[in-house]
């Protein structure tokens, strides 16, 4: 449950629709699903297995399983990616928090206040909400990753799904929505290029919380009688379904917004997807509902989204915090204060310069996480050995060896996943230079 809470977050509701819009719709979704299934899922199983076997933070885990200089570097890379992702993730999470107030102020007729919170470029306001969000995350982290997260995820996730479904029904009462649906469901294969595959792979890693040891750390809290493969399948399904639902709401809503005069296409007639588009489109949809219903759906949507983002920032911060606790002998409180303080300062800088969001996301989501995943596969297959991983996965998975799973997973983690990730990273790099 906590892993599902980590996976479901802004990546699903902000990241996925933005990427779909940016990459031509249904063809992106197709490649994205393939990435989740043939790269994401096997890597998630690997992270859980390494975590549960070592019961350590990422750096400690890789150190425990082998010697040499390379393994701890994979963990350190993960810790760094986590810190960098948090720096921009917190700003977007701050926006969702702010929009709860925007909806309330709007309902109460306080238009100056509601416009102030809705201004995504206001650095001072952004920094306030960013800091508030980080303080909430740090508060929960100092208490340890508690049962609270699991309970909150268990109750709030179904409500989020319900709100999404109702909103989808509502959006299809408007003109333009069907045009959005067409773009969302009918793939245009001519859109598939290296850049699309690169974005889809990065988005898969980001949305599933892979490649930096977050799920490895959560795996270290798993019990021996829990079935790792089953858990990974559930987390992947929940995450993919919520992303697909969010897109089904937001892409048609973009086309509806076009009718009310918001620019959603660039000069070439391509959907123009900026980091802020989701936050332009959705509040307008809630406003169109008007009155109490607008408030009800608007405020609950942003409350749920903030909670989803919170369970994600917790998992992002837990990695560097547990690293400093285990490897540098700091207390949980001290570690949280130090890491949290540094990240907060950096996030404030980003909240004043929101164009950093795109840059950081490209470097750390699209390159950093897949690279982390690649190193993890290489480590598992060539340092720790996949037989040992299978031994670990056996706990909680009865009759594992009777089925095809061990053989298939081994081929994926040893050859297919590292090959595909390397291929995507290398071709992208090549295109960039050439
Ligand atoms: N998966 C989360 C989302 O979709 C973000 C996230 C949380 C994450 N923990 C992570 C991304 C670890 C990469 C690695 O919003």
Coordinates of C-alpha atoms and ligand atoms in Angstrom, one line a residue:
X1 CA 0.0 0.0 0.0
X2 CA 2.8 2.4 0.9
X3 CA 4.5 1.6 -2.4
X4 CA 1.3 2.2 -4.3
X5 CA 1.1 5.5 -2.4
X6 CA 4.6 6.3 -3.5
X7 CA 3.9 5.5 -7.1
X8 CA 0.6 7.3 -7.5
X9 CA 1.2 11.0 -7.4
X10 CA 1.8 14.0 -9.5
X11 CA 3.5 11.7 -12.1
X12 CA 0.1 10.3 -12.9
X13 CA -2.1 13.3 -12.8
X14 CA 0.3 16.1 -13.9
X15 CA 3.1 14.3 -15.6
X16 CA 1.3 11.7 -17.6
X17 CA -1.3 13.9 -19.3
X18 CA 1.3 16.6 -20.0
X19 CA 3.5 14.0 -21.7
X20 CA 0.6 12.5 -23.6
X21 CA -0.3 16.0 -25.0
X22 CA 3.3 16.7 -25.7
X23 CA 3.9 13.5 -27.6
X24 CA 0.9 13.2 -29.8
X25 CA -1.6 11.2 -27.7
X26 CA -2.4 7.5 -28.1
X27 CA 0.9 6.5 -29.6
X28 CA 2.7 7.7 -26.5
X29 CA 0.3 5.7 -24.3
X30 CA 1.1 2.6 -26.2
X31 CA 4.8 2.9 -25.8
X32 CA 4.3 4.0 -22.2
X33 CA 2.4 0.8 -21.4
X34 CA 5.1 -1.3 -23.1
X35 CA 7.8 0.4 -21.0
X36 CA 5.8 -0.2 -17.8
X37 CA 5.3 -3.8 -18.6
X38 CA 8.6 -5.0 -20.0
X39 CA 11.0 -2.6 -18.1
X40 CA 9.2 -1.2 -15.1
X41 CA 7.7 -4.3 -13.7
X42 CA 10.8 -6.5 -13.8
X43 CA 12.9 -3.6 -12.3
X44 CA 10.3 -3.1 -9.5
X45 CA 10.5 -6.8 -8.6
X46 CA 14.3 -6.4 -8.5
X47 CA 14.1 -3.4 -6.2
X48 CA 11.8 -5.1 -3.8
X49 CA 14.0 -8.2 -3.7
X50 CA 17.2 -6.3 -3.0
X51 CA 15.5 -4.3 -0.3
X52 CA 13.9 -7.1 1.5
X53 CA 17.1 -9.3 1.3
X54 CA 19.4 -6.6 2.7
X55 CA 17.0 -4.6 4.9
X56 CA 19.1 -1.5 4.2
X57 CA 19.0 1.9 2.5
X58 CA 20.1 1.8 -1.2
X59 CA 23.8 2.5 -0.5
X60 CA 24.0 0.0 2.4
X61 CA 22.1 -2.6 0.4
X62 CA 24.5 -2.6 -2.6
X63 CA 27.5 -2.6 -0.2
X64 CA 26.1 -5.5 1.7
X65 CA 25.6 -7.7 -1.4
X66 CA 29.0 -7.2 -3.0
X67 CA 32.3 -5.5 -2.7
X68 CA 34.0 -3.1 -5.1
X69 CA 33.6 0.5 -5.9
X70 CA 30.7 0.3 -8.3
X71 CA 27.8 -1.0 -6.2
X72 CA 27.7 1.8 -3.6
X73 CA 27.8 4.3 -6.4
X74 CA 24.5 3.0 -7.7
X75 CA 22.9 3.8 -4.3
X76 CA 24.6 7.2 -4.1
X77 CA 23.3 8.1 -7.6
X78 CA 19.8 7.1 -6.4
X79 CA 20.1 9.3 -3.3
X80 CA 21.1 12.2 -5.5
X81 CA 18.3 11.7 -8.0
X82 CA 15.8 11.6 -5.2
X83 CA 17.1 14.9 -3.8
X84 CA 17.0 16.6 -7.2
X85 CA 13.5 15.3 -8.1
X86 CA 12.2 16.5 -4.7
X87 CA 13.5 20.0 -5.5
X88 CA 11.0 20.5 -8.3
X89 CA 8.3 18.0 -7.2
X90 CA 7.7 20.1 -4.1
X91 CA 6.9 23.1 -6.1
X92 CA 4.2 21.4 -8.1
X93 CA 3.0 19.8 -4.9
X94 CA 2.8 23.3 -3.5
X95 CA 0.6 24.3 -6.4
X96 CA -1.9 21.5 -5.7
X97 CA -2.0 22.6 -2.1
X98 CA -2.5 26.2 -3.1
X99 CA -5.4 25.3 -5.4
X100 CA -7.4 23.9 -2.5
X101 CA -7.5 27.5 -1.2
X102 CA -8.1 28.9 -4.7
X103 CA -11.3 26.8 -5.0
X104 CA -12.4 27.9 -1.5
X105 CA -11.6 31.6 -2.1
X106 CA -13.4 31.5 -5.4
X107 CA -16.5 30.0 -3.9
X108 CA -16.5 32.7 -1.2
X109 CA -16.3 35.4 -3.9
X110 CA -12.8 36.5 -2.8
X111 CA -11.5 36.9 -6.3
X112 CA -8.3 38.8 -5.4
X113 CA -7.2 36.1 -3.0
X114 CA -8.2 33.3 -5.4
X115 CA -6.3 34.9 -8.3
X116 CA -3.3 35.4 -6.1
X117 CA -3.1 31.6 -5.2
X118 CA -3.8 30.7 -8.9
X119 CA -0.8 32.7 -10.2
X120 CA 1.7 30.0 -10.9
X121 CA 4.5 32.4 -11.6
X122 CA 4.4 34.2 -8.3
X123 CA 7.6 33.1 -6.7
X124 CA 6.9 34.4 -3.2
X125 CA 3.5 32.6 -3.1
X126 CA 5.0 29.4 -4.6
X127 CA 7.8 29.4 -2.0
X128 CA 5.3 29.6 0.8
X129 CA 3.3 26.6 -0.4
X130 CA 6.5 24.7 -1.2
X131 CA 7.8 25.2 2.3
X132 CA 4.5 24.2 3.8
X133 CA 4.5 21.0 1.8
X134 CA 8.0 20.2 2.8
X135 CA 7.3 20.7 6.4
X136 CA 4.3 18.3 6.2
X137 CA 6.6 15.7 4.6
X138 CA 9.3 16.2 7.2
X139 CA 6.8 15.9 10.0
X140 CA 5.7 12.5 8.8
X141 CA 9.3 11.3 8.0
X142 CA 10.5 12.2 11.5
X143 CA 7.9 9.9 12.9
X144 CA 9.2 7.0 10.7
X145 CA 7.3 5.6 7.7
X146 CA 4.2 4.9 9.7
X147 CA 1.0 2.9 9.3
X148 CA -0.7 6.2 8.7
X149 CA 0.6 6.3 5.1
X150 CA -0.9 2.9 4.4
X151 CA -4.2 3.7 6.0
X152 CA -4.5 7.0 4.2
X153 CA -3.6 5.4 0.8
X154 CA -6.1 2.6 1.3
X155 CA -9.0 5.0 1.9
X156 CA -8.1 7.9 -0.3
X157 CA -7.1 6.1 -3.5
X158 CA -10.6 4.7 -4.2
X159 CA -12.0 8.2 -3.5
X160 CA -9.5 9.7 -6.0
X161 CA -10.6 7.1 -8.6
X162 CA -14.3 7.9 -8.0
X163 CA -13.8 11.7 -8.3
X164 CA -11.8 11.1 -11.5
X165 CA -14.6 9.0 -13.0
X166 CA -17.3 11.5 -12.1
X167 CA -15.3 14.3 -13.6
X168 CA -14.7 12.3 -16.8
X169 CA -18.4 11.8 -17.1
X170 CA -18.9 15.5 -16.6
X171 CA -16.3 16.6 -19.1
X172 CA -17.9 14.6 -21.9
X173 CA -21.0 16.7 -21.6
X174 CA -19.0 19.5 -23.3
X175 CA -18.3 20.3 -27.0
X176 CA -14.8 19.4 -28.0
X177 CA -14.3 16.6 -25.6
X178 CA -14.8 13.9 -28.2
X179 CA -12.1 15.4 -30.3
X180 CA -9.8 15.0 -27.2
X181 CA -10.9 11.4 -26.8
X182 CA -10.0 10.7 -30.4
X183 CA -6.5 12.0 -29.9
X184 CA -6.3 10.0 -26.7
X185 CA -7.4 6.7 -28.1
X186 CA -6.4 6.6 -31.7
X187 CA -2.6 6.2 -32.2
X188 CA -0.9 8.0 -34.9
X189 CA 2.1 5.8 -35.5
X190 CA 4.0 8.4 -37.4
X191 CA 4.4 10.2 -34.1
X192 CA 6.6 7.5 -32.7
X193 CA 10.3 8.6 -32.7
X194 CA 13.3 8.3 -30.4
X195 CA 12.2 11.3 -28.4
X196 CA 8.8 9.8 -27.7
X197 CA 10.3 6.5 -26.5
X198 CA 12.8 8.4 -24.4
X199 CA 10.0 10.4 -22.7
X200 CA 7.9 7.3 -22.3
X201 CA 10.6 5.3 -20.6
X202 CA 11.5 8.2 -18.2
X203 CA 7.8 8.7 -17.4
X204 CA 7.4 5.0 -16.6
X205 CA 10.4 5.1 -14.2
X206 CA 9.1 8.3 -12.6
X207 CA 5.5 7.3 -12.3
X208 CA 6.4 3.8 -10.9
X209 CA 8.9 5.4 -8.4
X210 CA 11.8 3.3 -9.9
X211 CA 15.4 3.8 -10.5
X212 CA 16.5 5.6 -7.3
X213 CA 16.0 3.0 -4.6
X214 CA 12.7 4.3 -3.2
X215 CA 10.9 1.0 -3.7
X216 CA 14.1 -0.7 -2.6
X217 CA 13.9 1.1 0.7
X218 CA 10.2 0.2 1.0
X219 CA 11.1 -3.4 0.1
X220 CA 13.4 -3.4 3.1
X221 CA 10.3 -3.0 5.3
X222 CA 8.5 -5.9 3.6
X223 CA 7.8 -9.1 5.6
X224 CA 9.2 -12.4 4.4
X225 CA 5.8 -13.9 3.9
X226 CA 4.7 -11.2 1.4
X227 CA 4.6 -12.1 -2.2
X228 CA 7.0 -9.6 -4.0
X229 CA 5.8 -10.4 -7.5
X230 CA 2.2 -10.0 -6.6
X231 CA 2.8 -6.7 -4.8
X232 CA 4.7 -5.4 -7.8
X233 CA 2.0 -6.3 -10.2
X234 CA -0.7 -4.6 -8.0
X235 CA 1.4 -1.4 -7.7
X236 CA 2.0 -1.3 -11.5
X237 CA -1.7 -1.9 -12.3
X238 CA -2.9 0.7 -9.8
X239 CA -0.4 3.3 -11.1
X240 CA -1.1 2.7 -14.8
X241 CA -4.9 2.7 -14.3
X242 CA -4.9 6.0 -12.4
X243 CA -2.6 7.6 -15.0
X244 CA -4.9 6.4 -17.8
X245 CA -8.0 7.8 -16.0
X246 CA -6.3 11.1 -15.4
X247 CA -5.5 11.4 -19.0
X248 CA -9.0 10.6 -19.9
X249 CA -10.1 13.5 -17.9
X250 CA -7.4 16.0 -18.8
X251 CA -6.9 15.6 -22.5
X252 CA -10.6 16.0 -23.4
X253 CA -10.7 18.9 -20.8
X254 CA -7.9 20.6 -22.8
X255 CA -10.0 20.5 -25.9
X256 CA -13.0 21.8 -24.0
X257 CA -10.8 24.6 -22.7
X258 CA -10.0 25.5 -26.2
X259 CA -13.6 26.4 -26.8
X260 CA -13.5 28.8 -23.9
X261 CA -10.5 30.5 -25.4
X262 CA -7.4 29.0 -23.7
X263 CA -4.5 28.3 -26.0
X264 CA -3.8 24.6 -26.1
X265 CA -2.2 24.3 -29.6
X266 CA 1.0 25.8 -30.9
X267 CA 1.4 27.4 -34.3
X268 CA 1.9 24.0 -36.0
X269 CA -1.4 22.7 -34.5
X270 CA 0.4 20.5 -32.1
X271 CA -1.0 20.3 -28.5
X272 CA 1.1 22.6 -26.5
X273 CA 1.9 21.1 -23.1
X274 CA 3.6 23.2 -20.6
X275 CA 4.2 22.3 -17.0
X276 CA 1.4 24.6 -16.0
X277 CA -1.3 23.5 -18.5
X278 CA -3.0 21.0 -16.1
X279 CA -3.4 23.8 -13.6
X280 CA -5.0 26.1 -16.2
X281 CA -7.4 23.5 -17.5
X282 CA -8.8 21.8 -14.4
X283 CA -9.8 24.9 -12.3
X284 CA -11.7 26.2 -15.3
X285 CA -13.6 22.9 -15.5
X286 CA -14.5 23.2 -11.8
X287 CA -15.6 26.8 -12.3
X288 CA -17.8 25.7 -15.1
X289 CA -19.6 23.4 -12.6
X290 CA -20.4 26.5 -10.6
X291 CA -21.6 27.1 -7.1
X292 CA -21.4 24.4 -4.5
X293 CA -20.6 21.5 -6.9
X294 CA -17.7 23.4 -8.2
X295 CA -16.3 23.8 -4.7
X296 CA -17.1 20.2 -3.7
X297 CA -15.3 18.7 -6.7
X298 CA -12.6 21.3 -7.0
X299 CA -11.6 21.3 -3.4
X300 CA -11.8 17.5 -3.0
X301 CA -9.8 17.0 -6.2
X302 CA -7.0 19.2 -5.0
X303 CA -7.1 17.7 -1.5
X304 CA -6.8 14.2 -2.9
X305 CA -4.0 15.2 -5.3
X306 CA -2.1 16.9 -2.4
X307 CA -2.4 13.7 -0.4
X308 CA -1.3 11.6 -3.3
X309 CA 1.7 14.0 -3.7
X310 CA 2.4 13.7 0.0
X311 CA 2.7 9.9 0.0
X312 CA 5.1 10.4 -3.0
X313 CA 7.3 13.1 -1.4
X314 CA 7.5 11.0 1.7
X315 CA 9.0 8.1 -0.3
X316 CA 11.4 10.5 -2.1
X317 CA 12.7 12.0 1.2
X318 CA 12.8 8.7 3.0
X319 CA 15.7 7.5 0.8
X320 CA 18.3 10.2 1.6
X321 CA 17.1 10.4 5.2
X322 CA 17.6 6.6 5.7
X323 CA 20.9 6.8 4.0
X324 CA 22.2 9.4 6.5
X325 CA 20.7 7.5 9.4
X326 CA 22.4 4.2 8.4
X327 CA 25.6 5.2 6.8
X328 CA 26.5 8.4 8.8
X329 CA 25.0 7.4 12.1
X330 CA 22.6 10.4 12.4
X331 CA 19.4 10.3 14.4
X332 CA 16.2 10.2 12.3
X333 CA 15.4 13.7 13.5
X334 CA 18.7 15.2 12.7
X335 CA 18.9 13.5 9.3
X336 CA 15.5 14.8 8.4
X337 CA 16.3 18.3 9.5
X338 CA 19.6 18.4 7.6
X339 CA 18.4 16.8 4.3
X340 CA 15.0 18.5 4.5
X341 CA 16.7 21.9 5.1
X342 CA 19.0 21.6 2.1
X343 CA 16.2 20.4 -0.2
X344 CA 13.9 23.1 1.0
X345 CA 16.4 25.8 0.2
X346 CA 16.9 24.4 -3.3
X347 CA 13.1 24.0 -3.8
X348 CA 12.6 27.7 -2.9
X349 CA 15.0 28.6 -5.7
X350 CA 13.0 26.5 -8.1
X351 CA 9.7 28.0 -6.9
X352 CA 11.0 31.4 -8.1
X353 CA 12.2 30.0 -11.4
X354 CA 9.6 27.6 -12.6
X355 CA 11.3 27.0 -15.9
X356 CA 13.9 25.0 -13.9
X357 CA 11.1 22.3 -13.5
X358 CA 11.3 21.2 -17.1
X359 CA 15.1 21.1 -17.1
X360 CA 15.4 19.2 -13.8
X361 CA 12.6 16.8 -14.9
X362 CA 14.4 16.0 -18.2
X363 CA 17.8 15.4 -16.6
X364 CA 16.7 13.5 -13.5
X365 CA 13.5 11.7 -14.6
X366 CA 14.4 10.9 -18.2
X367 CA 18.1 10.2 -17.8
X368 CA 18.8 9.8 -14.1
X369 CA 16.1 7.2 -13.2
X370 CA 16.6 4.9 -16.3
X371 CA 20.3 5.1 -15.7
X372 CA 19.8 4.1 -12.1
X373 CA 17.5 1.2 -13.3
X374 CA 20.2 0.1 -15.8
X375 CA 22.9 0.0 -13.1
X376 CA 20.5 -1.9 -10.9
X377 CA 19.9 -4.6 -13.5
X378 CA 23.7 -4.9 -14.2
X379 CA 24.3 -5.1 -10.5
X380 CA 21.7 -7.8 -9.9
X381 CA 22.6 -9.9 -12.9
X382 CA 26.4 -9.7 -12.7
X383 CA 27.3 -8.9 -9.1
X384 CA 24.5 -10.4 -6.9
X385 CA 23.4 -13.0 -9.4
X386 CA 19.8 -13.5 -10.4
X387 CA 19.8 -17.0 -8.7
X388 CA 20.1 -15.2 -5.3
X389 CA 17.4 -12.8 -6.2
X390 CA 15.1 -15.7 -7.1
X391 CA 15.9 -17.3 -3.8
X392 CA 14.7 -14.1 -2.1
X393 CA 11.6 -13.9 -4.2
X394 CA 10.7 -17.5 -3.3
X395 CA 9.7 -16.3 0.2
X396 CA 6.0 -15.6 0.1
X397 CA 5.7 -17.0 -3.4
X398 CA 4.7 -20.7 -3.1
X399 CA 5.5 -23.0 -6.0
X400 CA 7.6 -20.2 -7.7
X401 CA 9.8 -22.7 -9.4
X402 CA 6.9 -24.6 -11.0
X403 CA 6.0 -21.8 -13.3
X404 CA 7.8 -19.8 -16.0
X405 CA 8.4 -16.8 -13.8
X406 CA 12.0 -17.4 -12.7
X407 CA 13.2 -18.1 -16.3
X408 CA 11.3 -15.2 -17.9
X409 CA 12.2 -12.7 -15.2
X410 CA 15.9 -13.6 -15.4
X411 CA 16.0 -13.0 -19.2
X412 CA 14.3 -9.6 -18.7
X413 CA 16.5 -8.4 -15.9
X414 CA 19.8 -9.7 -17.4
X415 CA 19.3 -8.9 -21.0
X416 CA 16.1 -7.2 -22.2
X417 CA 15.8 -4.4 -19.6
X418 CA 19.4 -3.3 -19.6
X419 CA 19.6 -3.6 -23.4
X420 CA 16.5 -1.5 -23.9
X421 CA 17.4 1.2 -21.4
X422 CA 20.9 1.5 -22.8
X423 CA 19.5 1.6 -26.3
X424 CA 17.1 4.4 -25.5
X425 CA 19.8 6.4 -23.6
X426 CA 22.5 6.0 -26.2
X427 CA 20.2 6.8 -29.2
X428 CA 19.0 9.9 -27.4
X429 CA 22.5 11.0 -26.6
X430 CA 23.5 10.4 -30.2
X431 CA 20.6 12.4 -31.6
X432 CA 21.5 15.2 -29.2
X433 CA 25.1 15.4 -30.4
X434 CA 24.5 14.6 -34.1
Ligands
LIG1 N1 6.0 8.1 -8.5 C1 5.6 9.4 -8.0 C2 4.6 10.1 -8.9 O1 4.2 9.5 -9.8 C3 6.9 10.3 -7.8 C4 7.9 9.5 -7.0 C5 7.8 9.2 -5.7 C6 9.1 9.0 -7.4 N2 8.9 8.5 -5.3 C7 9.7 8.4 -6.3 C8 9.7 9.1 -8.7 C9 11.0 7.7 -6.5 C10 11.0 8.4 -8.8 C11 11.6 7.8 -7.8 O2 4.3 11.2 -8.7

